[in-house]
PDB file of C-alpha atoms in Angstrom:
ATOM      1  CA  MET A  10       0.000   0.000   0.000  1.00  0.00           C
ATOM      2  CA  LEU A  11       2.896   2.349   0.668  1.00  0.00           C
ATOM      3  CA  GLY A  12       4.266   1.670  -2.814  1.00  0.00           C
ATOM      4  CA  LEU A  13       0.854   2.289  -4.363  1.00  0.00           C
ATOM      5  CA  GLY A  14       0.594   5.518  -2.385  1.00  0.00           C
ATOM      6  CA  PHE A  15       3.861   6.728  -3.895  1.00  0.00           C
ATOM      7  CA  SER A  16       2.631   5.798  -7.361  1.00  0.00           C
ATOM      8  CA  PHE A  17      -0.176   8.336  -6.948  1.00  0.00           C
ATOM      9  CA  LYS A  18       1.541  11.126  -5.023  1.00  0.00           C
ATOM     10  CA  PHE A  19       5.028  11.876  -3.744  1.00  0.00           C
ATOM     11  CA  GLN A  20       3.497  13.409  -0.598  1.00  0.00           C
ATOM     12  CA  THR A  21       3.081   9.845   0.682  1.00  0.00           C
ATOM     13  CA  ILE A  22       6.610  10.546   1.964  1.00  0.00           C
ATOM     14  CA  PHE A  23       5.099  12.352   4.969  1.00  0.00           C
ATOM     15  CA  ILE A  24       3.915   9.066   6.512  1.00  0.00           C
ATOM     16  CA  VAL A  25       7.270   7.331   5.997  1.00  0.00           C
ATOM     17  CA  PRO A  26       8.990   8.772   9.128  1.00  0.00           C
ATOM     18  CA  PHE A  27       6.196   7.290  11.255  1.00  0.00           C
ATOM     19  CA  ILE A  28       6.482   3.893   9.547  1.00  0.00           C
ATOM     20  CA  ILE A  29      10.262   3.918  10.075  1.00  0.00           C
ATOM     21  CA  CYS A  30       9.812   4.810  13.760  1.00  0.00           C
ATOM     22  CA  TYR A  31       7.235   2.056  14.164  1.00  0.00           C
ATOM     23  CA  TYR A  32       9.605  -0.424  12.536  1.00  0.00           C
ATOM     24  CA  VAL A  33      12.484   0.572  14.823  1.00  0.00           C
ATOM     25  CA  TYR A  34      10.203   0.351  17.868  1.00  0.00           C
ATOM     26  CA  LYS A  35       8.368  -2.917  17.184  1.00  0.00           C
ATOM     27  CA  LYS A  36      10.188  -4.730  14.373  1.00  0.00           C
ATOM     28  CA  ARG A  37       6.986  -6.629  13.626  1.00  0.00           C
ATOM     29  CA  PHE A  38       7.703  -6.794   9.923  1.00  0.00           C
ATOM     30  CA  SER A  39      10.756  -7.396   7.786  1.00  0.00           C
ATOM     31  CA  ILE A  40      12.852  -4.461   6.631  1.00  0.00           C
ATOM     32  CA  MET A  41      12.514  -6.018   3.171  1.00  0.00           C
ATOM     33  CA  TYR A  42       8.951  -4.672   3.112  1.00  0.00           C
ATOM     34  CA  PHE A  43      10.454  -1.246   2.445  1.00  0.00           C
ATOM     35  CA  LEU A  44      12.149  -2.645  -0.657  1.00  0.00           C
ATOM     36  CA  ALA A  45       8.846  -4.272  -1.626  1.00  0.00           C
ATOM     37  CA  SER A  46       7.234  -0.826  -1.455  1.00  0.00           C
ATOM     38  CA  VAL A  47       9.889   0.531  -3.827  1.00  0.00           C
ATOM     39  CA  GLY A  48       9.287  -2.426  -6.145  1.00  0.00           C
ATOM     40  CA  ILE A  49       5.527  -1.865  -6.209  1.00  0.00           C
ATOM     41  CA  PHE A  50       6.087   1.820  -6.913  1.00  0.00           C
ATOM     42  CA  TRP A  51       8.358   0.924  -9.838  1.00  0.00           C
ATOM     43  CA  LEU A  52       5.881  -1.646 -11.209  1.00  0.00           C
ATOM     44  CA  SER A  53       3.146   1.001 -11.264  1.00  0.00           C
ATOM     45  CA  GLY A  54       5.023   2.584 -14.174  1.00  0.00           C
ATOM     46  CA  LEU A  55       4.859  -0.578 -16.305  1.00  0.00           C
ATOM     47  CA  PRO A  56       2.413   0.881 -18.878  1.00  0.00           C
ATOM     48  CA  ALA A  57       4.765   3.831 -19.387  1.00  0.00           C
ATOM     49  CA  TYR A  58       7.803   1.544 -19.799  1.00  0.00           C
ATOM     50  CA  LEU A  59       5.963  -0.464 -22.445  1.00  0.00           C
ATOM     51  CA  ASN A  60       5.343   2.778 -24.302  1.00  0.00           C
ATOM     52  CA  GLY A  61       8.969   3.834 -24.329  1.00  0.00           C
ATOM     53  CA  ARG A  62       9.572   5.673 -21.064  1.00  0.00           C
ATOM     54  CA  ASN A  63      12.887   5.192 -19.273  1.00  0.00           C
ATOM     55  CA  LEU A  64      12.847   2.442 -16.628  1.00  0.00           C
ATOM     56  CA  LEU A  65      14.050   4.929 -14.015  1.00  0.00           C
ATOM     57  CA  ALA A  66      11.541   7.623 -14.981  1.00  0.00           C
ATOM     58  CA  PRO A  67       9.412   7.390 -11.795  1.00  0.00           C
ATOM     59  CA  PHE A  68      12.461   7.941  -9.589  1.00  0.00           C
ATOM     60  CA  LYS A  69      13.831  10.726 -11.786  1.00  0.00           C
ATOM     61  CA  ILE A  70      10.501  12.569 -11.828  1.00  0.00           C
ATOM     62  CA  TYR A  71      10.260  12.625  -8.039  1.00  0.00           C
ATOM     63  CA  ALA A  72      13.953  13.477  -7.645  1.00  0.00           C
ATOM     64  CA  ASN A  73      13.538  16.450  -9.993  1.00  0.00           C
ATOM     65  CA  GLN A  74      10.474  17.645  -8.082  1.00  0.00           C
ATOM     66  CA  THR A  75      12.516  18.140  -4.922  1.00  0.00           C
ATOM     67  CA  GLY A  76      14.405  20.992  -6.589  1.00  0.00           C
ATOM     68  CA  THR A  77      11.545  22.584  -8.522  1.00  0.00           C
ATOM     69  CA  TYR A  78      10.382  25.193  -6.018  1.00  0.00           C
ATOM     70  CA  LYS A  79      12.791  27.620  -4.352  1.00  0.00           C
ATOM     71  CA  GLN A  80      10.428  29.039  -1.749  1.00  0.00           C
ATOM     72  CA  MET A  81       9.898  28.159   1.883  1.00  0.00           C
ATOM     73  CA  SER A  82       6.143  27.987   1.299  1.00  0.00           C
ATOM     74  CA  ILE A  83       3.848  27.978  -1.741  1.00  0.00           C
ATOM     75  CA  SER A  84       0.480  28.999  -0.228  1.00  0.00           C
ATOM     76  CA  ALA A  85       1.013  26.457   2.556  1.00  0.00           C
ATOM     77  CA  PRO A  86       0.495  27.151   6.277  1.00  0.00           C
ATOM     78  CA  SER A  87       4.232  26.783   6.881  1.00  0.00           C
ATOM     79  CA  PHE A  88       5.973  27.685  10.123  1.00  0.00           C
ATOM     80  CA  TRP A  89       8.699  29.411   8.122  1.00  0.00           C
ATOM     81  CA  ILE A  90       6.438  32.168   6.825  1.00  0.00           C
ATOM     82  CA  LEU A  91       6.529  33.493  10.395  1.00  0.00           C
ATOM     83  CA  ILE A  92      10.344  33.526  10.194  1.00  0.00           C
ATOM     84  CA  GLY A  93      11.021  34.488   6.588  1.00  0.00           C
ATOM     85  CA  ASN A  94      10.794  33.238   2.995  1.00  0.00           C
ATOM     86  CA  ASP A  95      14.518  33.203   2.215  1.00  0.00           C
ATOM     87  CA  TYR A  96      14.822  29.702   0.742  1.00  0.00           C
ATOM     88  CA  LYS A  97      18.594  29.858   0.233  1.00  0.00           C
ATOM     89  CA  LEU A  98      19.184  30.826   3.845  1.00  0.00           C
ATOM     90  CA  LEU A  99      16.548  28.720   5.586  1.00  0.00           C
ATOM     91  CA  HIS A 100      15.857  25.510   3.636  1.00  0.00           C
ATOM     92  CA  GLN A 101      18.695  23.468   5.156  1.00  0.00           C
ATOM     93  CA  THR A 102      17.749  24.665   8.641  1.00  0.00           C
ATOM     94  CA  ALA A 103      14.151  23.609   7.949  1.00  0.00           C
ATOM     95  CA  ILE A 104      15.197  20.098   6.923  1.00  0.00           C
ATOM     96  CA  ILE A 105      17.474  19.705   9.949  1.00  0.00           C
ATOM     97  CA  LEU A 106      14.733  20.920  12.304  1.00  0.00           C
ATOM     98  CA  THR A 107      12.183  18.511  10.817  1.00  0.00           C
ATOM     99  CA  VAL A 108      14.555  15.540  11.081  1.00  0.00           C
ATOM    100  CA  THR A 109      15.374  16.566  14.659  1.00  0.00           C
ATOM    101  CA  LEU A 110      11.704  16.706  15.640  1.00  0.00           C
ATOM    102  CA  CYS A 111      11.097  13.265  14.126  1.00  0.00           C
ATOM    103  CA  GLY A 112      14.176  11.991  15.957  1.00  0.00           C
ATOM    104  CA  ILE A 113      12.848  13.341  19.256  1.00  0.00           C
ATOM    105  CA  ALA A 114       9.537  11.631  18.545  1.00  0.00           C
ATOM    106  CA  LEU A 115      11.370   8.334  17.943  1.00  0.00           C
ATOM    107  CA  TYR A 116      13.151   8.742  21.292  1.00  0.00           C
ATOM    108  CA  LEU A 117       9.808   9.375  23.019  1.00  0.00           C
ATOM    109  CA  ILE A 118       8.334   6.292  21.343  1.00  0.00           C
ATOM    110  CA  MET A 119      11.292   4.123  22.326  1.00  0.00           C
ATOM    111  CA  SER A 120      11.165   5.403  25.916  1.00  0.00           C
ATOM    112  CA  GLY A 121       7.445   4.669  26.185  1.00  0.00           C
ATOM    113  CA  LYS A 122       6.371   8.308  26.485  1.00  0.00           C
ATOM    114  CA  ILE A 123       4.443   7.955  23.244  1.00  0.00           C
ATOM    115  CA  ASN A 124       2.397   4.779  23.297  1.00  0.00           C
ATOM    116  CA  LEU A 125       1.711   2.879  20.073  1.00  0.00           C
ATOM    117  CA  GLU A 126      -0.033  -0.051  21.734  1.00  0.00           C
ATOM    118  CA  ASN A 127      -3.630   0.984  21.039  1.00  0.00           C
ATOM    119  CA  ALA A 128      -5.343   2.077  17.846  1.00  0.00           C
ATOM    120  CA  THR A 129      -6.128   5.648  18.907  1.00  0.00           C
ATOM    121  CA  SER A 130      -2.628   6.534  20.092  1.00  0.00           C
ATOM    122  CA  TYR A 131      -1.170   4.772  17.039  1.00  0.00           C
ATOM    123  CA  MET A 132      -3.308   6.886  14.709  1.00  0.00           C
ATOM    124  CA  ALA A 133      -2.585  10.053  16.713  1.00  0.00           C
ATOM    125  CA  ALA A 134       1.167   9.451  16.382  1.00  0.00           C
ATOM    126  CA  ALA A 135       0.783   8.919  12.633  1.00  0.00           C
ATOM    127  CA  ALA A 136      -1.172  12.189  12.396  1.00  0.00           C
ATOM    128  CA  TRP A 137       1.541  14.010  14.368  1.00  0.00           C
ATOM    129  CA  PHE A 138       4.222  12.963  11.873  1.00  0.00           C
ATOM    130  CA  THR A 139       2.095  13.893   8.852  1.00  0.00           C
ATOM    131  CA  TRP A 140       1.441  17.272  10.489  1.00  0.00           C
ATOM    132  CA  THR A 141       5.041  17.956  11.480  1.00  0.00           C
ATOM    133  CA  CYS A 142       6.583  17.301   8.056  1.00  0.00           C
ATOM    134  CA  PRO A 143       4.604  19.779   5.918  1.00  0.00           C
ATOM    135  CA  LEU A 144       4.551  22.336   8.737  1.00  0.00           C
ATOM    136  CA  PHE A 145       8.345  22.533   9.062  1.00  0.00           C
ATOM    137  CA  LEU A 146       9.787  21.335   5.723  1.00  0.00           C
ATOM    138  CA  PRO A 147      10.600  23.891   2.994  1.00  0.00           C
ATOM    139  CA  ALA A 148       8.857  24.294  -0.388  1.00  0.00           C
ATOM    140  CA  MET A 149       5.487  23.027   0.839  1.00  0.00           C
ATOM    141  CA  HIS A 150       2.239  23.481  -1.116  1.00  0.00           C
ATOM    142  CA  GLU A 151      -1.156  24.069   0.477  1.00  0.00           C
ATOM    143  CA  ARG A 152      -2.459  20.695  -0.764  1.00  0.00           C
ATOM    144  CA  TYR A 153       0.197  18.662   1.045  1.00  0.00           C
ATOM    145  CA  THR A 154      -1.890  18.436   4.223  1.00  0.00           C
ATOM    146  CA  TYR A 155      -4.560  16.257   2.607  1.00  0.00           C
ATOM    147  CA  LEU A 156      -3.263  13.153   4.385  1.00  0.00           C
ATOM    148  CA  LEU A 157      -3.335  14.989   7.719  1.00  0.00           C
ATOM    149  CA  ASP A 158      -6.976  15.972   7.173  1.00  0.00           C
ATOM    150  CA  ILE A 159      -7.912  12.345   6.464  1.00  0.00           C
ATOM    151  CA  LEU A 160      -6.109  11.015   9.546  1.00  0.00           C
ATOM    152  CA  LEU A 161      -7.662  13.658  11.813  1.00  0.00           C
ATOM    153  CA  VAL A 162     -11.153  12.809  10.546  1.00  0.00           C
ATOM    154  CA  ILE A 163     -10.500   9.128  11.280  1.00  0.00           C
ATOM    155  CA  LEU A 164      -9.218  10.098  14.740  1.00  0.00           C
ATOM    156  CA  THR A 165     -12.391  12.079  15.386  1.00  0.00           C
ATOM    157  CA  PHE A 166     -14.473   8.950  14.863  1.00  0.00           C
ATOM    158  CA  MET A 167     -12.173   7.080  17.242  1.00  0.00           C
ATOM    159  CA  ASP A 168     -12.230   9.787  19.933  1.00  0.00           C
ATOM    160  CA  ASN A 169     -14.287  12.973  19.601  1.00  0.00           C
ATOM    161  CA  LYS A 170     -11.726  15.069  21.487  1.00  0.00           C
ATOM    162  CA  TYR A 171      -9.799  15.223  18.192  1.00  0.00           C
ATOM    163  CA  LEU A 172     -12.716  17.004  16.501  1.00  0.00           C
ATOM    164  CA  LYS A 173     -11.230  20.438  17.209  1.00  0.00           C
ATOM    165  CA  TYR A 174      -7.982  19.535  15.460  1.00  0.00           C
ATOM    166  CA  ALA A 175      -9.802  18.086  12.439  1.00  0.00           C
ATOM    167  CA  ALA A 176     -12.009  21.196  12.205  1.00  0.00           C
ATOM    168  CA  ILE A 177      -9.033  23.568  12.384  1.00  0.00           C
ATOM    169  CA  SER A 178      -6.982  21.572   9.869  1.00  0.00           C
ATOM    170  CA  ILE A 179      -9.826  21.267   7.352  1.00  0.00           C
ATOM    171  CA  LEU A 180     -10.761  24.948   7.680  1.00  0.00           C
ATOM    172  CA  ILE A 181      -7.134  25.943   7.079  1.00  0.00           C
ATOM    173  CA  SER A 182      -7.037  23.618   4.042  1.00  0.00           C
ATOM    174  CA  ILE A 183     -10.170  25.260   2.631  1.00  0.00           C
ATOM    175  CA  ILE A 184      -8.769  28.769   3.091  1.00  0.00           C
ATOM    176  CA  THR A 185      -5.295  28.021   1.694  1.00  0.00           C
ATOM    177  CA  ASN A 186      -6.615  26.021  -1.263  1.00  0.00           C
ATOM    178  CA  CYS A 187      -9.109  28.762  -2.129  1.00  0.00           C
ATOM    179  CA  ALA A 188      -6.278  31.306  -1.919  1.00  0.00           C
ATOM    180  CA  SER A 189      -4.215  29.199  -4.329  1.00  0.00           C
ATOM    181  CA  LEU A 190      -6.979  28.243  -6.772  1.00  0.00           C
ATOM    182  CA  PHE A 191      -9.131  31.385  -6.842  1.00  0.00           C
ATOM    183  CA  GLY A 192      -6.961  34.136  -5.393  1.00  0.00           C
ATOM    184  CA  THR A 193      -9.369  34.684  -2.499  1.00  0.00           C
ATOM    185  CA  TRP A 194      -8.871  34.961   1.267  1.00  0.00           C
ATOM    186  CA  HIS A 195      -5.170  35.834   1.010  1.00  0.00           C
ATOM    187  CA  PHE A 196      -5.739  38.183   3.946  1.00  0.00           C
ATOM    188  CA  ALA A 197      -6.374  35.135   6.149  1.00  0.00           C
ATOM    189  CA  ILE A 198      -3.165  33.231   5.327  1.00  0.00           C
ATOM    190  CA  GLN A 199      -1.117  34.758   8.139  1.00  0.00           C
ATOM    191  CA  TRP A 200      -3.829  33.880  10.654  1.00  0.00           C
ATOM    192  CA  CYS A 201      -3.966  30.356   9.222  1.00  0.00           C
ATOM    193  CA  ILE A 202      -0.261  29.915   9.829  1.00  0.00           C
ATOM    194  CA  ILE A 203      -0.535  31.091  13.436  1.00  0.00           C
ATOM    195  CA  ALA A 204      -3.589  28.871  14.018  1.00  0.00           C
ATOM    196  CA  CYS A 205      -1.827  25.877  12.445  1.00  0.00           C
ATOM    197  CA  VAL A 206       1.296  26.254  14.611  1.00  0.00           C
ATOM    198  CA  LEU A 207      -0.743  26.709  17.801  1.00  0.00           C
ATOM    199  CA  ALA A 208      -2.960  23.718  16.931  1.00  0.00           C
ATOM    200  CA  TRP A 209       0.152  21.586  16.285  1.00  0.00           C
ATOM    201  CA  VAL A 210       1.627  22.588  19.643  1.00  0.00           C
ATOM    202  CA  HIS A 211      -1.619  21.740  21.437  1.00  0.00           C
ATOM    203  CA  PHE A 212      -1.938  18.459  19.528  1.00  0.00           C
ATOM    204  CA  THR A 213       1.620  17.552  20.587  1.00  0.00           C
ATOM    205  CA  TYR A 214       0.706  18.324  24.201  1.00  0.00           C
ATOM    206  CA  THR A 215      -2.429  16.182  23.927  1.00  0.00           C
ATOM    207  CA  LEU A 216      -0.476  13.276  22.437  1.00  0.00           C
ATOM    208  CA  LEU A 217       2.117  13.356  25.220  1.00  0.00           C
ATOM    209  CA  ASN A 218      -0.403  13.969  28.005  1.00  0.00           C
ATOM    210  CA  ASP A 219      -2.681  11.128  26.894  1.00  0.00           C
ATOM    211  CA  ASN A 220       0.191   8.703  26.911  1.00  0.00           C
ATOM    212  CA  LYS A 221       1.329   9.960  30.328  1.00  0.00           C
ATOM    213  CA  ASN A 222      -2.154   9.360  31.739  1.00  0.00           C
ATOM    214  CA  SER A 223      -2.308   5.961  30.051  1.00  0.00           C
ATOM    215  CA  ASN A 224       1.016   4.937  31.593  1.00  0.00           C
ATOM    216  CA  GLN A 225      -0.121   6.081  35.043  1.00  0.00           C
ATOM    217  CA  GLU A 226      -3.322   4.059  34.715  1.00  0.00           C
ATOM    218  CA  GLU A 227      -1.327   0.957  33.731  1.00  0.00           C
ATOM    219  CA  ILE A 228       0.962   1.391  36.745  1.00  0.00           C
ATOM    220  CA  ALA A 229      -2.026   1.822  39.061  1.00  0.00           C
ATOM    221  CA  THR A 230      -3.658  -1.293  37.607  1.00  0.00           C
ATOM    222  CA  GLU A 231      -0.491  -3.350  38.083  1.00  0.00           C
ATOM    223  CA  GLN A 232      -0.121  -2.164  41.683  1.00  0.00           C
ATOM    224  CA  SER A 233      -3.716  -2.962  42.517  1.00  0.00           C
TER     225      SER A 233
END
């Protein structure tokens, strides 16, 4: 499924850090599955190969995309708009910060401070990664948060306390996509960025606090 996701959209990459962290934490599946994902992605281009395209075309297309846009944000609610839009100066810092945040999350998972043992916390952790990447990486488009919106809607059905995050994320997506497609609501972009950062911070707090409470309940149950 990961390989098929990549065959449709490169932004599937935003879920990969979570899958890697889950692999490192649980090791419930073979590392060869990652290679299988690459193989499935390559096989999705079979019709194009049969019609004369280069066998490495899918990889080259995505590799070229990474250098297409030289802006910190392209209508996206990016953290860096609050700092500046100097791509040359900031893009490496943005990548390092994003990798660092994902690394901290892996440490918290490995230390048990983020619990992946139940479906809700598992989905919440996945949503956190897919929120963190487009929020802090450079050259992000407004449409890159579509996976986040889907995960937050699923989370809302699992636990209604996530409704506020889904509502904020979807509203921001509507505003930023309308700004990009129709040139409307540009006045609201700055407020969207502030709202997105604050919502991410609160979501991070909720994720950590829920797992803290869950761990305390488990300890109390064991003691009783």
